[in-house]
mmCIF file with all atom_site columns, C-alpha atoms in Angstrom:
data_model
loop_
_atom_site.group_PDB
_atom_site.id
_atom_site.type_symbol
_atom_site.label_atom_id
_atom_site.label_alt_id
_atom_site.label_comp_id
_atom_site.label_asym_id
_atom_site.label_entity_id
_atom_site.label_seq_id
_atom_site.pdbx_PDB_ins_code
_atom_site.Cartn_x
_atom_site.Cartn_y
_atom_site.Cartn_z
_atom_site.occupancy
_atom_site.B_iso_or_equiv
_atom_site.pdbx_formal_charge
_atom_site.auth_seq_id
_atom_site.auth_comp_id
_atom_site.auth_asym_id
_atom_site.auth_atom_id
_atom_site.pdbx_PDB_model_num
ATOM 1   C CA . UNK A 1 1   ? 112.961 96.671  110.098 1.00 0.00 ? 1   UNK A CA 1
ATOM 2   C CA . UNK A 1 2   ? 109.274 96.903  109.550 1.00 0.00 ? 2   UNK A CA 1
ATOM 3   C CA . UNK A 1 3   ? 109.203 94.843  106.135 1.00 0.00 ? 3   UNK A CA 1
ATOM 4   C CA . UNK A 1 4   ? 111.557 92.711  104.200 1.00 0.00 ? 4   UNK A CA 1
ATOM 5   C CA . UNK A 1 5   ? 114.320 94.931  102.832 1.00 0.00 ? 5   UNK A CA 1
ATOM 6   C CA . UNK A 1 6   ? 116.394 94.100  99.290  1.00 0.00 ? 6   UNK A CA 1
ATOM 7   C CA . UNK A 1 7   ? 119.248 96.011  98.146  1.00 0.00 ? 7   UNK A CA 1
ATOM 8   C CA . UNK A 1 8   ? 120.569 97.605  95.699  1.00 0.00 ? 8   UNK A CA 1
ATOM 9   C CA . UNK A 1 9   ? 116.966 98.465  94.404  1.00 0.00 ? 9   UNK A CA 1
ATOM 10  C CA . UNK A 1 10  ? 118.561 98.477  90.814  1.00 0.00 ? 10  UNK A CA 1
ATOM 11  C CA . UNK A 1 11  ? 121.489 97.229  89.301  1.00 0.00 ? 11  UNK A CA 1
ATOM 12  C CA . UNK A 1 12  ? 122.766 97.249  85.983  1.00 0.00 ? 12  UNK A CA 1
ATOM 13  C CA . UNK A 1 13  ? 125.907 95.104  84.630  1.00 0.00 ? 13  UNK A CA 1
ATOM 14  C CA . UNK A 1 14  ? 127.436 93.969  81.692  1.00 0.00 ? 14  UNK A CA 1
ATOM 15  C CA . UNK A 1 15  ? 126.843 90.532  80.651  1.00 0.00 ? 15  UNK A CA 1
ATOM 16  C CA . UNK A 1 16  ? 129.507 88.189  82.415  1.00 0.00 ? 16  UNK A CA 1
ATOM 17  C CA . UNK A 1 17  ? 129.398 90.007  85.341  1.00 0.00 ? 17  UNK A CA 1
ATOM 18  C CA . UNK A 1 18  ? 128.982 88.467  88.953  1.00 0.00 ? 18  UNK A CA 1
ATOM 19  C CA . UNK A 1 19  ? 126.577 90.351  90.901  1.00 0.00 ? 19  UNK A CA 1
ATOM 20  C CA . UNK A 1 20  ? 125.243 89.707  94.473  1.00 0.00 ? 20  UNK A CA 1
ATOM 21  C CA . UNK A 1 21  ? 121.690 91.021  95.826  1.00 0.00 ? 21  UNK A CA 1
ATOM 22  C CA . UNK A 1 22  ? 120.885 91.216  99.501  1.00 0.00 ? 22  UNK A CA 1
ATOM 23  C CA . UNK A 1 23  ? 117.548 90.035  101.310 1.00 0.00 ? 23  UNK A CA 1
ATOM 24  C CA . UNK A 1 24  ? 116.738 91.611  104.849 1.00 0.00 ? 24  UNK A CA 1
ATOM 25  C CA . UNK A 1 25  ? 113.643 89.371  106.167 1.00 0.00 ? 25  UNK A CA 1
ATOM 26  C CA . UNK A 1 26  ? 111.511 90.862  108.971 1.00 0.00 ? 26  UNK A CA 1
ATOM 27  C CA . UNK A 1 27  ? 113.153 90.134  112.069 1.00 0.00 ? 27  UNK A CA 1
ATOM 28  C CA . UNK A 1 28  ? 112.352 86.969  113.845 1.00 0.00 ? 28  UNK A CA 1
ATOM 29  C CA . UNK A 1 29  ? 111.137 85.369  110.413 1.00 0.00 ? 29  UNK A CA 1
ATOM 30  C CA . UNK A 1 30  ? 112.706 81.540  110.051 1.00 0.00 ? 30  UNK A CA 1
ATOM 31  C CA . UNK A 1 31  ? 111.832 81.424  106.202 1.00 0.00 ? 31  UNK A CA 1
ATOM 32  C CA . UNK A 1 32  ? 112.846 82.867  103.614 1.00 0.00 ? 32  UNK A CA 1
ATOM 33  C CA . UNK A 1 33  ? 112.196 82.843  99.544  1.00 0.00 ? 33  UNK A CA 1
ATOM 34  C CA . UNK A 1 34  ? 113.844 84.696  95.998  1.00 0.00 ? 34  UNK A CA 1
ATOM 35  C CA . UNK A 1 35  ? 111.621 84.372  93.280  1.00 0.00 ? 35  UNK A CA 1
ATOM 36  C CA . UNK A 1 36  ? 112.148 85.907  90.230  1.00 0.00 ? 36  UNK A CA 1
ATOM 37  C CA . UNK A 1 37  ? 109.962 87.879  87.965  1.00 0.00 ? 37  UNK A CA 1
ATOM 38  C CA . UNK A 1 38  ? 110.229 88.652  84.296  1.00 0.00 ? 38  UNK A CA 1
ATOM 39  C CA . UNK A 1 39  ? 108.331 89.324  81.156  1.00 0.00 ? 39  UNK A CA 1
ATOM 40  C CA . UNK A 1 40  ? 107.151 86.113  79.681  1.00 0.00 ? 40  UNK A CA 1
ATOM 41  C CA . UNK A 1 41  ? 107.684 83.788  83.009  1.00 0.00 ? 41  UNK A CA 1
ATOM 42  C CA . UNK A 1 42  ? 105.779 85.462  85.478  1.00 0.00 ? 42  UNK A CA 1
ATOM 43  C CA . UNK A 1 43  ? 106.633 84.938  89.309  1.00 0.00 ? 43  UNK A CA 1
ATOM 44  C CA . UNK A 1 44  ? 108.829 81.868  89.663  1.00 0.00 ? 44  UNK A CA 1
ATOM 45  C CA . UNK A 1 45  ? 110.427 80.268  92.930  1.00 0.00 ? 45  UNK A CA 1
ATOM 46  C CA . UNK A 1 46  ? 114.029 80.097  92.833  1.00 0.00 ? 46  UNK A CA 1
ATOM 47  C CA . UNK A 1 47  ? 115.340 78.616  96.450  1.00 0.00 ? 47  UNK A CA 1
ATOM 48  C CA . UNK A 1 48  ? 114.273 78.489  99.797  1.00 0.00 ? 48  UNK A CA 1
ATOM 49  C CA . UNK A 1 49  ? 115.616 78.922  103.271 1.00 0.00 ? 49  UNK A CA 1
ATOM 50  C CA . UNK A 1 50  ? 114.607 77.226  106.291 1.00 0.00 ? 50  UNK A CA 1
ATOM 51  C CA . UNK A 1 51  ? 117.473 78.635  108.900 1.00 0.00 ? 51  UNK A CA 1
ATOM 52  C CA . UNK A 1 52  ? 120.227 78.847  107.560 1.00 0.00 ? 52  UNK A CA 1
ATOM 53  C CA . UNK A 1 53  ? 119.580 75.768  105.147 1.00 0.00 ? 53  UNK A CA 1
ATOM 54  C CA . UNK A 1 54  ? 118.090 75.630  101.501 1.00 0.00 ? 54  UNK A CA 1
ATOM 55  C CA . UNK A 1 55  ? 116.240 72.688  101.829 1.00 0.00 ? 55  UNK A CA 1
ATOM 56  C CA . UNK A 1 56  ? 114.782 73.444  98.679  1.00 0.00 ? 56  UNK A CA 1
ATOM 57  C CA . UNK A 1 57  ? 116.779 74.963  95.628  1.00 0.00 ? 57  UNK A CA 1
ATOM 58  C CA . UNK A 1 58  ? 114.100 73.280  92.672  1.00 0.00 ? 58  UNK A CA 1
ATOM 59  C CA . UNK A 1 59  ? 113.886 76.468  91.113  1.00 0.00 ? 59  UNK A CA 1
ATOM 60  C CA . UNK A 1 60  ? 117.781 77.652  90.698  1.00 0.00 ? 60  UNK A CA 1
ATOM 61  C CA . UNK A 1 61  ? 117.949 77.943  86.570  1.00 0.00 ? 61  UNK A CA 1
ATOM 62  C CA . UNK A 1 62  ? 120.815 76.969  86.133  1.00 0.00 ? 62  UNK A CA 1
ATOM 63  C CA . UNK A 1 63  ? 124.675 76.600  88.195  1.00 0.00 ? 63  UNK A CA 1
ATOM 64  C CA . UNK A 1 64  ? 125.234 80.320  87.872  1.00 0.00 ? 64  UNK A CA 1
ATOM 65  C CA . UNK A 1 65  ? 123.025 80.711  90.251  1.00 0.00 ? 65  UNK A CA 1
ATOM 66  C CA . UNK A 1 66  ? 123.489 80.370  94.341  1.00 0.00 ? 66  UNK A CA 1
ATOM 67  C CA . UNK A 1 67  ? 122.548 81.552  97.857  1.00 0.00 ? 67  UNK A CA 1
ATOM 68  C CA . UNK A 1 68  ? 123.028 81.189  101.262 1.00 0.00 ? 68  UNK A CA 1
ATOM 69  C CA . UNK A 1 69  ? 121.822 83.013  104.458 1.00 0.00 ? 69  UNK A CA 1
ATOM 70  C CA . UNK A 1 70  ? 123.931 83.472  107.434 1.00 0.00 ? 70  UNK A CA 1
ATOM 71  C CA . UNK A 1 71  ? 122.780 83.648  111.286 1.00 0.00 ? 71  UNK A CA 1
ATOM 72  C CA . UNK A 1 72  ? 119.318 82.613  110.303 1.00 0.00 ? 72  UNK A CA 1
ATOM 73  C CA . UNK A 1 73  ? 118.845 86.546  109.136 1.00 0.00 ? 73  UNK A CA 1
ATOM 74  C CA . UNK A 1 74  ? 120.509 88.140  105.584 1.00 0.00 ? 74  UNK A CA 1
ATOM 75  C CA . UNK A 1 75  ? 120.554 86.612  102.298 1.00 0.00 ? 75  UNK A CA 1
ATOM 76  C CA . UNK A 1 76  ? 122.806 86.971  99.368  1.00 0.00 ? 76  UNK A CA 1
ATOM 77  C CA . UNK A 1 77  ? 121.788 85.731  96.054  1.00 0.00 ? 77  UNK A CA 1
ATOM 78  C CA . UNK A 1 78  ? 124.625 85.559  93.543  1.00 0.00 ? 78  UNK A CA 1
ATOM 79  C CA . UNK A 1 79  ? 124.702 85.408  90.026  1.00 0.00 ? 79  UNK A CA 1
ATOM 80  C CA . UNK A 1 80  ? 127.450 84.544  88.360  1.00 0.00 ? 80  UNK A CA 1
ATOM 81  C CA . UNK A 1 81  ? 128.634 85.542  84.789  1.00 0.00 ? 81  UNK A CA 1
ATOM 82  C CA . UNK A 1 82  ? 125.301 87.447  84.145  1.00 0.00 ? 82  UNK A CA 1
ATOM 83  C CA . UNK A 1 83  ? 123.490 86.908  80.914  1.00 0.00 ? 83  UNK A CA 1
ATOM 84  C CA . UNK A 1 84  ? 121.075 89.140  79.144  1.00 0.00 ? 84  UNK A CA 1
ATOM 85  C CA . UNK A 1 85  ? 118.083 86.207  79.933  1.00 0.00 ? 85  UNK A CA 1
ATOM 86  C CA . UNK A 1 86  ? 118.955 87.121  83.891  1.00 0.00 ? 86  UNK A CA 1
ATOM 87  C CA . UNK A 1 87  ? 117.437 90.432  83.738  1.00 0.00 ? 87  UNK A CA 1
ATOM 88  C CA . UNK A 1 88  ? 114.128 90.397  85.572  1.00 0.00 ? 88  UNK A CA 1
ATOM 89  C CA . UNK A 1 89  ? 113.069 91.957  89.260  1.00 0.00 ? 89  UNK A CA 1
ATOM 90  C CA . UNK A 1 90  ? 114.369 89.344  92.436  1.00 0.00 ? 90  UNK A CA 1
ATOM 91  C CA . UNK A 1 91  ? 112.057 88.867  94.962  1.00 0.00 ? 91  UNK A CA 1
ATOM 92  C CA . UNK A 1 92  ? 112.721 88.138  98.143  1.00 0.00 ? 92  UNK A CA 1
ATOM 93  C CA . UNK A 1 93  ? 109.943 87.116  101.288 1.00 0.00 ? 93  UNK A CA 1
ATOM 94  C CA . UNK A 1 94  ? 110.248 85.923  104.136 1.00 0.00 ? 94  UNK A CA 1
ATOM 95  C CA . UNK A 1 95  ? 107.002 84.267  106.993 1.00 0.00 ? 95  UNK A CA 1
ATOM 96  C CA . UNK A 1 96  ? 107.007 82.559  110.129 1.00 0.00 ? 96  UNK A CA 1
ATOM 97  C CA . UNK A 1 97  ? 106.150 78.824  110.601 1.00 0.00 ? 97  UNK A CA 1
ATOM 98  C CA . UNK A 1 98  ? 103.715 77.994  108.562 1.00 0.00 ? 98  UNK A CA 1
ATOM 99  C CA . UNK A 1 99  ? 102.232 81.586  107.369 1.00 0.00 ? 99  UNK A CA 1
ATOM 100 C CA . UNK A 1 100 ? 102.063 84.260  104.956 1.00 0.00 ? 100 UNK A CA 1
ATOM 101 C CA . UNK A 1 101 ? 105.269 85.278  103.114 1.00 0.00 ? 101 UNK A CA 1
ATOM 102 C CA . UNK A 1 102 ? 105.639 88.883  103.111 1.00 0.00 ? 102 UNK A CA 1
ATOM 103 C CA . UNK A 1 103 ? 107.618 89.878  99.836  1.00 0.00 ? 103 UNK A CA 1
ATOM 104 C CA . UNK A 1 104 ? 110.198 92.858  99.615  1.00 0.00 ? 104 UNK A CA 1
ATOM 105 C CA . UNK A 1 105 ? 110.166 95.672  97.358  1.00 0.00 ? 105 UNK A CA 1
ATOM 106 C CA . UNK A 1 106 ? 112.774 93.294  94.645  1.00 0.00 ? 106 UNK A CA 1
ATOM 107 C CA . UNK A 1 107 ? 115.617 94.607  93.076  1.00 0.00 ? 107 UNK A CA 1
ATOM 108 C CA . UNK A 1 108 ? 115.618 95.139  89.242  1.00 0.00 ? 108 UNK A CA 1
ATOM 109 C CA . UNK A 1 109 ? 118.696 93.700  86.852  1.00 0.00 ? 109 UNK A CA 1
ATOM 110 C CA . UNK A 1 110 ? 119.307 94.750  84.285  1.00 0.00 ? 110 UNK A CA 1
ATOM 111 C CA . UNK A 1 111 ? 122.195 92.927  82.202  1.00 0.00 ? 111 UNK A CA 1
ATOM 112 C CA . UNK A 1 112 ? 123.726 94.558  78.842  1.00 0.00 ? 112 UNK A CA 1
ATOM 113 C CA . UNK B 2 1   ? 102.078 69.440  89.776  1.00 0.00 ? 1   UNK B CA 1
ATOM 114 C CA . UNK B 2 2   ? 100.865 72.369  91.433  1.00 0.00 ? 2   UNK B CA 1
ATOM 115 C CA . UNK B 2 3   ? 99.134  75.497  89.298  1.00 0.00 ? 3   UNK B CA 1
ATOM 116 C CA . UNK B 2 4   ? 97.081  78.751  89.088  1.00 0.00 ? 4   UNK B CA 1
ATOM 117 C CA . UNK B 2 5   ? 95.014  79.785  86.712  1.00 0.00 ? 5   UNK B CA 1
ATOM 118 C CA . UNK B 2 6   ? 93.894  83.068  86.607  1.00 0.00 ? 6   UNK B CA 1
ATOM 119 C CA . UNK B 2 7   ? 92.530  85.317  83.435  1.00 0.00 ? 7   UNK B CA 1
ATOM 120 C CA . UNK B 2 8   ? 95.385  87.233  82.077  1.00 0.00 ? 8   UNK B CA 1
ATOM 121 C CA . UNK B 2 9   ? 93.687  90.380  80.787  1.00 0.00 ? 9   UNK B CA 1
ATOM 122 C CA . UNK B 2 10  ? 94.292  93.374  80.884  1.00 0.00 ? 10  UNK B CA 1
ATOM 123 C CA . UNK B 2 11  ? 90.551  94.192  82.308  1.00 0.00 ? 11  UNK B CA 1
ATOM 124 C CA . UNK B 2 12  ? 89.917  98.152  82.066  1.00 0.00 ? 12  UNK B CA 1
ATOM 125 C CA . UNK B 2 13  ? 86.753  99.191  84.505  1.00 0.00 ? 13  UNK B CA 1
ATOM 126 C CA . UNK B 2 14  ? 85.365  102.452 85.071  1.00 0.00 ? 14  UNK B CA 1
ATOM 127 C CA . UNK B 2 15  ? 85.227  103.782 88.182  1.00 0.00 ? 15  UNK B CA 1
ATOM 128 C CA . UNK B 2 16  ? 82.466  102.171 90.503  1.00 0.00 ? 16  UNK B CA 1
ATOM 129 C CA . UNK B 2 17  ? 81.975  98.808  88.070  1.00 0.00 ? 17  UNK B CA 1
ATOM 130 C CA . UNK B 2 18  ? 82.147  95.559  89.544  1.00 0.00 ? 18  UNK B CA 1
ATOM 131 C CA . UNK B 2 19  ? 85.393  93.616  89.418  1.00 0.00 ? 19  UNK B CA 1
ATOM 132 C CA . UNK B 2 20  ? 85.352  90.081  88.592  1.00 0.00 ? 20  UNK B CA 1
ATOM 133 C CA . UNK B 2 21  ? 88.911  87.964  88.612  1.00 0.00 ? 21  UNK B CA 1
ATOM 134 C CA . UNK B 2 22  ? 88.372  84.360  87.830  1.00 0.00 ? 22  UNK B CA 1
ATOM 135 C CA . UNK B 2 23  ? 91.191  82.223  89.650  1.00 0.00 ? 23  UNK B CA 1
ATOM 136 C CA . UNK B 2 24  ? 91.407  78.305  89.364  1.00 0.00 ? 24  UNK B CA 1
ATOM 137 C CA . UNK B 2 25  ? 93.780  76.123  90.669  1.00 0.00 ? 25  UNK B CA 1
ATOM 138 C CA . UNK B 2 26  ? 95.399  72.746  90.779  1.00 0.00 ? 26  UNK B CA 1
ATOM 139 C CA . UNK B 2 27  ? 96.813  71.593  93.248  1.00 0.00 ? 27  UNK B CA 1
ATOM 140 C CA . UNK B 2 28  ? 96.882  67.882  95.524  1.00 0.00 ? 28  UNK B CA 1
ATOM 141 C CA . UNK B 2 29  ? 95.872  68.264  99.383  1.00 0.00 ? 29  UNK B CA 1
ATOM 142 C CA . UNK B 2 30  ? 94.518  71.199  100.752 1.00 0.00 ? 30  UNK B CA 1
ATOM 143 C CA . UNK B 2 31  ? 96.565  74.918  99.713  1.00 0.00 ? 31  UNK B CA 1
ATOM 144 C CA . UNK B 2 32  ? 96.372  77.804  101.371 1.00 0.00 ? 32  UNK B CA 1
ATOM 145 C CA . UNK B 2 33  ? 94.949  80.193  98.275  1.00 0.00 ? 33  UNK B CA 1
ATOM 146 C CA . UNK B 2 34  ? 96.468  83.907  98.406  1.00 0.00 ? 34  UNK B CA 1
ATOM 147 C CA . UNK B 2 35  ? 95.488  87.000  96.323  1.00 0.00 ? 35  UNK B CA 1
ATOM 148 C CA . UNK B 2 36  ? 98.945  89.717  95.973  1.00 0.00 ? 36  UNK B CA 1
ATOM 149 C CA . UNK B 2 37  ? 98.643  92.278  94.714  1.00 0.00 ? 37  UNK B CA 1
ATOM 150 C CA . UNK B 2 38  ? 100.809 95.087  93.149  1.00 0.00 ? 38  UNK B CA 1
ATOM 151 C CA . UNK B 2 39  ? 100.565 98.680  92.328  1.00 0.00 ? 39  UNK B CA 1
ATOM 152 C CA . UNK B 2 40  ? 102.889 100.376 90.001  1.00 0.00 ? 40  UNK B CA 1
ATOM 153 C CA . UNK B 2 41  ? 105.936 100.373 91.016  1.00 0.00 ? 41  UNK B CA 1
ATOM 154 C CA . UNK B 2 42  ? 105.449 99.197  94.182  1.00 0.00 ? 42  UNK B CA 1
ATOM 155 C CA . UNK B 2 43  ? 106.538 95.318  95.652  1.00 0.00 ? 43  UNK B CA 1
ATOM 156 C CA . UNK B 2 44  ? 104.016 92.757  95.603  1.00 0.00 ? 44  UNK B CA 1
ATOM 157 C CA . UNK B 2 45  ? 101.263 93.210  98.767  1.00 0.00 ? 45  UNK B CA 1
ATOM 158 C CA . UNK B 2 46  ? 99.150  90.346  100.340 1.00 0.00 ? 46  UNK B CA 1
ATOM 159 C CA . UNK B 2 47  ? 95.711  91.662  99.774  1.00 0.00 ? 47  UNK B CA 1
ATOM 160 C CA . UNK B 2 48  ? 93.672  88.710  101.162 1.00 0.00 ? 48  UNK B CA 1
ATOM 161 C CA . UNK B 2 49  ? 93.968  84.394  101.365 1.00 0.00 ? 49  UNK B CA 1
ATOM 162 C CA . UNK B 2 50  ? 91.898  81.825  102.421 1.00 0.00 ? 50  UNK B CA 1
ATOM 163 C CA . UNK B 2 51  ? 93.511  78.437  104.371 1.00 0.00 ? 51  UNK B CA 1
ATOM 164 C CA . UNK B 2 52  ? 90.345  76.485  104.507 1.00 0.00 ? 52  UNK B CA 1
ATOM 165 C CA . UNK B 2 53  ? 86.952  75.333  102.286 1.00 0.00 ? 53  UNK B CA 1
ATOM 166 C CA . UNK B 2 54  ? 84.425  77.857  102.203 1.00 0.00 ? 54  UNK B CA 1
ATOM 167 C CA . UNK B 2 55  ? 86.753  80.544  103.484 1.00 0.00 ? 55  UNK B CA 1
ATOM 168 C CA . UNK B 2 56  ? 85.988  84.024  102.915 1.00 0.00 ? 56  UNK B CA 1
ATOM 169 C CA . UNK B 2 57  ? 88.934  86.213  102.512 1.00 0.00 ? 57  UNK B CA 1
ATOM 170 C CA . UNK B 2 58  ? 88.665  90.193  102.686 1.00 0.00 ? 58  UNK B CA 1
ATOM 171 C CA . UNK B 2 59  ? 90.339  93.225  102.770 1.00 0.00 ? 59  UNK B CA 1
ATOM 172 C CA . UNK B 2 60  ? 89.944  96.655  101.477 1.00 0.00 ? 60  UNK B CA 1
ATOM 173 C CA . UNK B 2 61  ? 86.489  95.981  100.110 1.00 0.00 ? 61  UNK B CA 1
ATOM 174 C CA . UNK B 2 62  ? 87.913  92.930  97.556  1.00 0.00 ? 62  UNK B CA 1
ATOM 175 C CA . UNK B 2 63  ? 86.581  89.527  98.680  1.00 0.00 ? 63  UNK B CA 1
ATOM 176 C CA . UNK B 2 64  ? 87.513  85.326  97.968  1.00 0.00 ? 64  UNK B CA 1
ATOM 177 C CA . UNK B 2 65  ? 85.743  82.607  98.818  1.00 0.00 ? 65  UNK B CA 1
ATOM 178 C CA . UNK B 2 66  ? 88.399  79.276  98.480  1.00 0.00 ? 66  UNK B CA 1
ATOM 179 C CA . UNK B 2 67  ? 85.743  76.934  96.785  1.00 0.00 ? 67  UNK B CA 1
ATOM 180 C CA . UNK B 2 68  ? 87.052  73.331  96.899  1.00 0.00 ? 68  UNK B CA 1
ATOM 181 C CA . UNK B 2 69  ? 84.264  71.933  95.073  1.00 0.00 ? 69  UNK B CA 1
ATOM 182 C CA . UNK B 2 70  ? 84.959  73.962  91.730  1.00 0.00 ? 70  UNK B CA 1
ATOM 183 C CA . UNK B 2 71  ? 89.220  74.593  92.871  1.00 0.00 ? 71  UNK B CA 1
ATOM 184 C CA . UNK B 2 72  ? 88.323  78.336  92.400  1.00 0.00 ? 72  UNK B CA 1
ATOM 185 C CA . UNK B 2 73  ? 89.481  81.596  94.927  1.00 0.00 ? 73  UNK B CA 1
ATOM 186 C CA . UNK B 2 74  ? 87.557  84.752  92.197  1.00 0.00 ? 74  UNK B CA 1
ATOM 187 C CA . UNK B 2 75  ? 88.432  87.845  93.280  1.00 0.00 ? 75  UNK B CA 1
ATOM 188 C CA . UNK B 2 76  ? 85.767  90.285  93.703  1.00 0.00 ? 76  UNK B CA 1
ATOM 189 C CA . UNK B 2 77  ? 85.037  94.071  94.413  1.00 0.00 ? 77  UNK B CA 1
ATOM 190 C CA . UNK B 2 78  ? 80.984  95.583  94.530  1.00 0.00 ? 78  UNK B CA 1
ATOM 191 C CA . UNK B 2 79  ? 82.759  99.127  93.020  1.00 0.00 ? 79  UNK B CA 1
ATOM 192 C CA . UNK B 2 80  ? 86.343  100.021 91.826  1.00 0.00 ? 80  UNK B CA 1
ATOM 193 C CA . UNK B 2 81  ? 88.389  103.070 92.820  1.00 0.00 ? 81  UNK B CA 1
ATOM 194 C CA . UNK B 2 82  ? 91.008  104.838 89.887  1.00 0.00 ? 82  UNK B CA 1
ATOM 195 C CA . UNK B 2 83  ? 93.641  103.628 93.180  1.00 0.00 ? 83  UNK B CA 1
ATOM 196 C CA . UNK B 2 84  ? 92.473  99.977  92.207  1.00 0.00 ? 84  UNK B CA 1
ATOM 197 C CA . UNK B 2 85  ? 94.310  99.455  89.026  1.00 0.00 ? 85  UNK B CA 1
ATOM 198 C CA . UNK B 2 86  ? 97.907  97.141  89.622  1.00 0.00 ? 86  UNK B CA 1
ATOM 199 C CA . UNK B 2 87  ? 98.007  93.533  88.889  1.00 0.00 ? 87  UNK B CA 1
ATOM 200 C CA . UNK B 2 88  ? 96.577  90.858  90.444  1.00 0.00 ? 88  UNK B CA 1
ATOM 201 C CA . UNK B 2 89  ? 98.377  87.717  91.133  1.00 0.00 ? 89  UNK B CA 1
ATOM 202 C CA . UNK B 2 90  ? 96.452  84.994  92.208  1.00 0.00 ? 90  UNK B CA 1
ATOM 203 C CA . UNK B 2 91  ? 98.700  82.171  94.411  1.00 0.00 ? 91  UNK B CA 1
ATOM 204 C CA . UNK B 2 92  ? 98.514  78.826  96.590  1.00 0.00 ? 92  UNK B CA 1
ATOM 205 C CA . UNK B 2 93  ? 101.080 77.640  99.125  1.00 0.00 ? 93  UNK B CA 1
ATOM 206 C CA . UNK B 2 94  ? 100.872 73.855  99.701  1.00 0.00 ? 94  UNK B CA 1
ATOM 207 C CA . UNK B 2 95  ? 99.553  72.804  103.327 1.00 0.00 ? 95  UNK B CA 1
ATOM 208 C CA . UNK B 2 96  ? 103.388 71.779  105.015 1.00 0.00 ? 96  UNK B CA 1
ATOM 209 C CA . UNK B 2 97  ? 105.211 73.237  107.576 1.00 0.00 ? 97  UNK B CA 1
ATOM 210 C CA . UNK B 2 98  ? 107.083 75.766  104.731 1.00 0.00 ? 98  UNK B CA 1
ATOM 211 C CA . UNK B 2 99  ? 106.710 75.822  101.275 1.00 0.00 ? 99  UNK B CA 1
ATOM 212 C CA . UNK B 2 100 ? 106.955 78.166  97.928  1.00 0.00 ? 100 UNK B CA 1
ATOM 213 C CA . UNK B 2 101 ? 104.420 80.237  96.350  1.00 0.00 ? 101 UNK B CA 1
ATOM 214 C CA . UNK B 2 102 ? 102.571 79.435  93.051  1.00 0.00 ? 102 UNK B CA 1
ATOM 215 C CA . UNK B 2 103 ? 101.796 82.337  91.330  1.00 0.00 ? 103 UNK B CA 1
ATOM 216 C CA . UNK B 2 104 ? 99.318  82.692  88.717  1.00 0.00 ? 104 UNK B CA 1
ATOM 217 C CA . UNK B 2 105 ? 100.481 84.972  85.848  1.00 0.00 ? 105 UNK B CA 1
ATOM 218 C CA . UNK B 2 106 ? 99.519  88.137  87.013  1.00 0.00 ? 106 UNK B CA 1
ATOM 219 C CA . UNK B 2 107 ? 95.665  90.006  86.165  1.00 0.00 ? 107 UNK B CA 1
ATOM 220 C CA . UNK B 2 108 ? 96.351  94.019  84.976  1.00 0.00 ? 108 UNK B CA 1
ATOM 221 C CA . UNK B 2 109 ? 93.263  96.217  86.221  1.00 0.00 ? 109 UNK B CA 1
ATOM 222 C CA . UNK B 2 110 ? 93.026  99.699  84.780  1.00 0.00 ? 110 UNK B CA 1
ATOM 223 C CA . UNK B 2 111 ? 89.958  101.391 86.406  1.00 0.00 ? 111 UNK B CA 1
ATOM 224 C CA . UNK B 2 112 ? 89.264  104.823 84.726  1.00 0.00 ? 112 UNK B CA 1
ATOM 225 C CA . UNK B 2 113 ? 87.685  107.852 85.767  1.00 0.00 ? 113 UNK B CA 1
#
């Protein structure tokens, strides 16, 4: 597609359940990034991928969070045993080498 | 560590007023600087960027100049419109091959007719 796409656009889940968020980057973009946007915390970096490897996972808030990328394309962010403080908008971005990051529309996660 | 500071607002202006949103940064080396905009109910969009000192980024009537001596990247527009109402994020990315973007807290702008 023309831009970064993310699914689902909205996800409501119960505390303790696992969720998977998906990101489809712009075709040909080798770098993929996950960020989180929440009230009071602003925009926080979570993890980035170069190809299928993740050189920087420094932003993952706990071991309940994990992410993978396959085929140098689609990425999945998994949150296990969700907590209410995980409620946020999860943003994905992709870029070419040393280039601007382009963001998807985000997934709004609500943990009840 | 690297960081971005910007006025948080909210900022309320009348249509056709002059806009300035201040942004300063702390970073090692020579980062690239960005302004992103988030319209109500939409995702982040790149508004403009500058990759080296004294560069001016511009788009849709907005401008920002990379000032290394003052570590600033202030956003300006000469005459705002109601459609400019949005949240504006100043951001930087270090000049390495792949690196995360570090965002400021965002400035909410409301333009009233």
